[in-house]
mmCIF file of C-alpha atoms and ligand atoms in Angstrom:
data_model
loop_
_atom_site.group_PDB
_atom_site.id
_atom_site.type_symbol
_atom_site.label_atom_id
_atom_site.label_comp_id
_atom_site.label_asym_id
_atom_site.label_seq_id
_atom_site.Cartn_x
_atom_site.Cartn_y
_atom_site.Cartn_z
ATOM 1 C CA UNK J 381 -42.548 9.169 71.608
ATOM 2 C CA UNK J 382 -44.388 9.428 68.294
ATOM 3 C CA UNK J 383 -41.323 11.028 66.737
ATOM 4 C CA UNK J 384 -39.202 8.099 67.852
ATOM 5 C CA UNK J 385 -41.506 5.587 66.185
ATOM 6 C CA UNK J 386 -41.427 7.502 62.923
ATOM 7 C CA UNK J 387 -37.676 7.711 63.027
ATOM 8 C CA UNK J 388 -37.419 3.965 63.553
ATOM 9 C CA UNK J 389 -39.793 3.281 60.688
ATOM 10 C CA UNK J 390 -37.814 5.429 58.278
ATOM 11 C CA UNK J 391 -34.661 3.742 59.418
ATOM 12 C CA UNK J 392 -36.174 0.333 58.784
ATOM 13 C CA UNK J 393 -37.440 1.440 55.381
ATOM 14 C CA UNK J 394 -34.016 2.795 54.434
ATOM 15 C CA UNK J 395 -32.316 -0.392 55.602
ATOM 16 C CA UNK J 396 -34.817 -2.487 53.681
ATOM 17 C CA UNK J 397 -34.297 -0.428 50.521
ATOM 18 C CA UNK J 398 -30.546 -0.853 50.753
ATOM 19 C CA UNK J 399 -31.011 -4.570 51.406
ATOM 20 C CA UNK J 400 -33.274 -4.889 48.348
ATOM 21 C CA UNK J 401 -30.682 -3.102 46.254
ATOM 22 C CA UNK J 402 -28.032 -5.622 47.204
ATOM 23 C CA UNK J 403 -30.366 -8.581 46.845
ATOM 24 C CA UNK J 404 -31.374 -7.445 43.383
ATOM 25 C CA UNK J 405 -27.791 -6.962 42.339
ATOM 26 C CA UNK J 406 -26.863 -10.416 43.582
ATOM 27 C CA UNK J 407 -29.699 -12.041 41.633
ATOM 28 C CA UNK J 408 -29.170 -10.235 38.345
ATOM 29 C CA UNK J 409 -27.939 -12.889 35.934
ATOM 30 C CA UNK J 410 -24.735 -12.150 34.085
ATOM 31 C CA UNK J 411 -25.825 -14.466 31.276
ATOM 32 C CA UNK J 412 -28.044 -12.979 28.573
ATOM 33 C CA UNK J 413 -30.665 -15.076 26.853
ATOM 34 C CA UNK J 414 -32.256 -14.736 23.460
ATOM 35 C CA UNK J 415 -35.690 -15.969 22.481
ATOM 36 C CA UNK J 416 -35.687 -19.014 20.229
ATOM 37 C CA UNK J 417 -36.171 -17.902 16.638
ATOM 38 C CA UNK J 418 -38.682 -19.746 14.471
ATOM 39 C CA UNK J 419 -36.848 -21.521 11.636
ATOM 40 C CA UNK J 420 -37.422 -19.986 8.232
ATOM 41 C CA UNK J 421 -36.166 -20.425 4.678
ATOM 42 C CA UNK J 422 -33.240 -18.101 5.322
ATOM 43 C CA UNK J 423 -32.050 -20.153 8.298
ATOM 44 C CA UNK J 424 -32.405 -23.335 6.248
ATOM 45 C CA UNK J 425 -30.431 -21.825 3.403
ATOM 46 C CA UNK J 426 -27.613 -20.515 5.600
ATOM 47 C CA UNK J 427 -27.255 -23.676 7.646
ATOM 48 C CA UNK J 428 -27.632 -26.039 4.698
ATOM 49 C CA UNK J 429 -30.199 -28.001 6.724
ATOM 50 C CA UNK J 430 -33.657 -28.870 5.363
ATOM 51 C CA UNK J 431 -36.378 -26.600 6.768
ATOM 52 C CA UNK J 432 -38.277 -29.735 7.816
ATOM 53 C CA UNK J 433 -35.417 -30.818 10.069
ATOM 54 C CA UNK J 434 -35.076 -27.368 11.610
ATOM 55 C CA UNK J 435 -38.829 -27.158 12.187
ATOM 56 C CA UNK J 436 -38.799 -30.546 13.864
ATOM 57 C CA UNK J 437 -35.833 -29.570 16.025
ATOM 58 C CA UNK J 438 -37.545 -26.331 16.978
ATOM 59 C CA UNK J 439 -40.766 -28.070 17.984
ATOM 60 C CA UNK J 440 -38.961 -30.843 19.871
ATOM 61 C CA UNK J 441 -36.696 -28.494 21.775
ATOM 62 C CA UNK J 442 -39.616 -26.262 22.706
ATOM 63 C CA UNK J 443 -41.441 -29.210 24.224
ATOM 64 C CA UNK J 444 -38.592 -31.238 25.697
ATOM 65 C CA UNK J 445 -35.945 -28.718 26.609
ATOM 66 C CA UNK J 446 -38.225 -26.589 28.745
ATOM 67 C CA UNK J 447 -39.127 -29.392 31.148
ATOM 68 C CA UNK J 448 -36.371 -28.767 33.681
ATOM 69 C CA UNK J 449 -35.283 -25.230 32.902
ATOM 70 C CA UNK J 450 -36.558 -22.340 30.909
ATOM 71 C CA UNK J 451 -35.660 -22.796 27.300
ATOM 72 C CA UNK J 452 -33.892 -19.812 25.963
ATOM 73 C CA UNK J 453 -30.702 -19.651 24.004
ATOM 74 C CA UNK J 454 -27.725 -18.529 26.014
ATOM 75 C CA UNK J 455 -26.529 -15.614 23.875
ATOM 76 C CA UNK J 456 -22.833 -16.291 24.103
ATOM 77 C CA UNK J 457 -23.193 -19.958 23.175
ATOM 78 C CA UNK J 458 -20.762 -21.210 20.558
ATOM 79 C CA UNK J 459 -21.599 -23.852 17.969
ATOM 80 C CA UNK J 460 -19.038 -26.328 19.295
ATOM 81 C CA UNK J 461 -20.502 -26.079 22.802
ATOM 82 C CA UNK J 462 -23.798 -27.531 21.594
ATOM 83 C CA UNK J 463 -21.955 -30.662 20.538
ATOM 84 C CA UNK J 464 -20.895 -31.144 24.141
ATOM 85 C CA UNK J 465 -24.194 -30.183 25.758
ATOM 86 C CA UNK J 466 -26.918 -31.583 23.503
ATOM 87 C CA UNK J 467 -26.134 -35.322 23.840
ATOM 88 C CA UNK J 468 -26.446 -35.122 27.630
ATOM 89 C CA UNK J 469 -29.527 -32.923 27.488
ATOM 90 C CA UNK J 470 -31.136 -35.136 24.837
ATOM 91 C CA UNK J 471 -30.576 -38.059 27.169
ATOM 92 C CA UNK J 472 -32.176 -35.984 29.950
ATOM 93 C CA UNK J 473 -35.139 -35.349 27.686
ATOM 94 C CA UNK J 474 -35.369 -38.984 26.559
ATOM 95 C CA UNK J 475 -34.955 -38.144 22.872
ATOM 96 C CA UNK J 476 -34.042 -40.822 20.359
ATOM 97 C CA UNK J 477 -31.024 -40.329 18.054
ATOM 98 C CA UNK J 478 -33.083 -38.997 15.173
ATOM 99 C CA UNK J 479 -34.825 -36.394 17.335
ATOM 100 C CA UNK J 480 -31.538 -35.494 18.957
ATOM 101 C CA UNK J 481 -30.051 -34.841 15.509
ATOM 102 C CA UNK J 482 -32.953 -32.523 14.622
ATOM 103 C CA UNK J 483 -32.579 -30.612 17.910
ATOM 104 C CA UNK J 484 -28.839 -30.334 17.309
ATOM 105 C CA UNK J 485 -29.388 -29.095 13.730
ATOM 106 C CA UNK J 486 -31.821 -26.444 14.951
ATOM 107 C CA UNK J 487 -29.628 -25.233 17.809
ATOM 108 C CA UNK J 488 -26.514 -25.073 15.644
ATOM 109 C CA UNK J 489 -28.383 -23.234 12.862
ATOM 110 C CA UNK J 490 -29.782 -20.722 15.364
ATOM 111 C CA UNK J 491 -26.415 -20.117 16.947
ATOM 112 C CA UNK J 492 -24.784 -19.637 13.553
ATOM 113 C CA UNK J 493 -27.481 -17.145 12.667
ATOM 114 C CA UNK J 494 -26.865 -15.187 15.873
ATOM 115 C CA UNK J 495 -23.086 -15.288 15.379
ATOM 116 C CA UNK J 496 -23.389 -14.045 11.814
ATOM 117 C CA UNK J 497 -25.801 -11.264 12.691
ATOM 118 C CA UNK J 498 -23.218 -9.982 15.170
ATOM 119 C CA UNK J 499 -20.498 -9.562 12.542
HETATM 120 C C1 HEC A 1348 -34.312 -33.824 32.920
HETATM 121 C C2 HEC A 1348 -34.036 -32.391 32.983
HETATM 122 C C3 HEC A 1348 -33.473 -31.673 31.778
HETATM 123 C C4 HEC A 1348 -33.911 -31.711 30.476
HETATM 124 C C5 HEC A 1348 -35.068 -32.494 29.887
HETATM 125 C C6 HEC A 1348 -33.037 -30.818 29.727
HETATM 126 N N1 HEC A 1348 -32.123 -30.241 30.561
HETATM 127 FE FE1 HEC A 1348 -30.716 -28.829 30.059
HETATM 128 N N2 HEC A 1348 -30.060 -28.796 31.990
HETATM 129 C C7 HEC A 1348 -30.571 -29.541 33.032
HETATM 130 C C8 HEC A 1348 -29.803 -29.235 34.237
HETATM 131 C C9 HEC A 1348 -30.052 -29.850 35.609
HETATM 132 C C10 HEC A 1348 -28.814 -28.291 33.873
HETATM 133 C C11 HEC A 1348 -27.749 -27.633 34.742
HETATM 134 C C12 HEC A 1348 -26.644 -28.583 35.087
HETATM 135 C C13 HEC A 1348 -25.802 -28.976 33.924
HETATM 136 O O1 HEC A 1348 -25.189 -28.099 33.274
HETATM 137 O O2 HEC A 1348 -25.739 -30.184 33.654
HETATM 138 C C14 HEC A 1348 -29.007 -28.030 32.454
HETATM 139 C C15 HEC A 1348 -28.253 -27.132 31.711
HETATM 140 C C16 HEC A 1348 -28.435 -26.825 30.389
HETATM 141 C C17 HEC A 1348 -27.661 -25.856 29.634
HETATM 142 C C18 HEC A 1348 -26.492 -25.036 30.189
HETATM 143 C C19 HEC A 1348 -25.253 -25.914 30.108
HETATM 144 C C20 HEC A 1348 -23.974 -25.193 30.356
HETATM 145 O O3 HEC A 1348 -22.959 -25.909 30.500
HETATM 146 O O4 HEC A 1348 -23.960 -23.955 30.416
HETATM 147 C C21 HEC A 1348 -28.136 -25.848 28.372
HETATM 148 C C22 HEC A 1348 -27.668 -24.972 27.221
HETATM 149 C C23 HEC A 1348 -29.205 -26.840 28.301
HETATM 150 N N3 HEC A 1348 -29.357 -27.399 29.547
HETATM 151 C C24 HEC A 1348 -29.901 -27.155 27.168
HETATM 152 C C25 HEC A 1348 -30.870 -28.155 27.083
HETATM 153 C C26 HEC A 1348 -31.451 -28.634 25.836
HETATM 154 C C27 HEC A 1348 -31.081 -28.114 24.455
HETATM 155 C C28 HEC A 1348 -32.357 -29.591 26.180
HETATM 156 C C29 HEC A 1348 -33.236 -30.411 25.229
HETATM 157 C C30 HEC A 1348 -32.578 -31.318 24.318
HETATM 158 C C31 HEC A 1348 -32.330 -29.744 27.640
HETATM 159 N N4 HEC A 1348 -31.413 -28.855 28.134
HETATM 160 C C32 HEC A 1348 -33.130 -30.621 28.364
HETATM 161 C C33 HEC A 1348 -31.638 -30.404 32.962
HETATM 162 C C34 HEC A 1348 -32.349 -30.739 31.836
#
């Protein structure tokens, strides 16, 4: 009797472990994210954007772009994709055109920096 209970418990544990394995696999994101880099002189120089603008874009995106989803840079993002995404997201965030331009400048500069560091 006692043996039977133990057997059942191990069986349940094994089944649960296998289930967890599958569940974990299913939830593992295929997309990789990078932390947002803080703009610096080097980024400003490479992007040809004033450091002020990049700093403003960084601050704005940190505040506004993390309202609905976590704000991390999708690693495989291309520069041209930001031009499609940012206007809609800026509208989501209620940014005016000037703030949107700063956010765009920051995101493009960051993406360029990531792309170049991969070469
Ligand atoms: C009001 C909510 C809201 C705000 C604010 C917001 N987003 Fe989003 N964002 C979403 C939702 C919902 C999705 C997923 C659906 C979609 O792609 O439209 C998304 C998706 C995204 C994606 C993935 C798009 C893709 O096609 O892979 C990126 C990148 C992104 N947001 C960036 C931003 C940036 C940058 C900002 C700030 C300017 C921002 N978001 C602000 C709601 C928001």
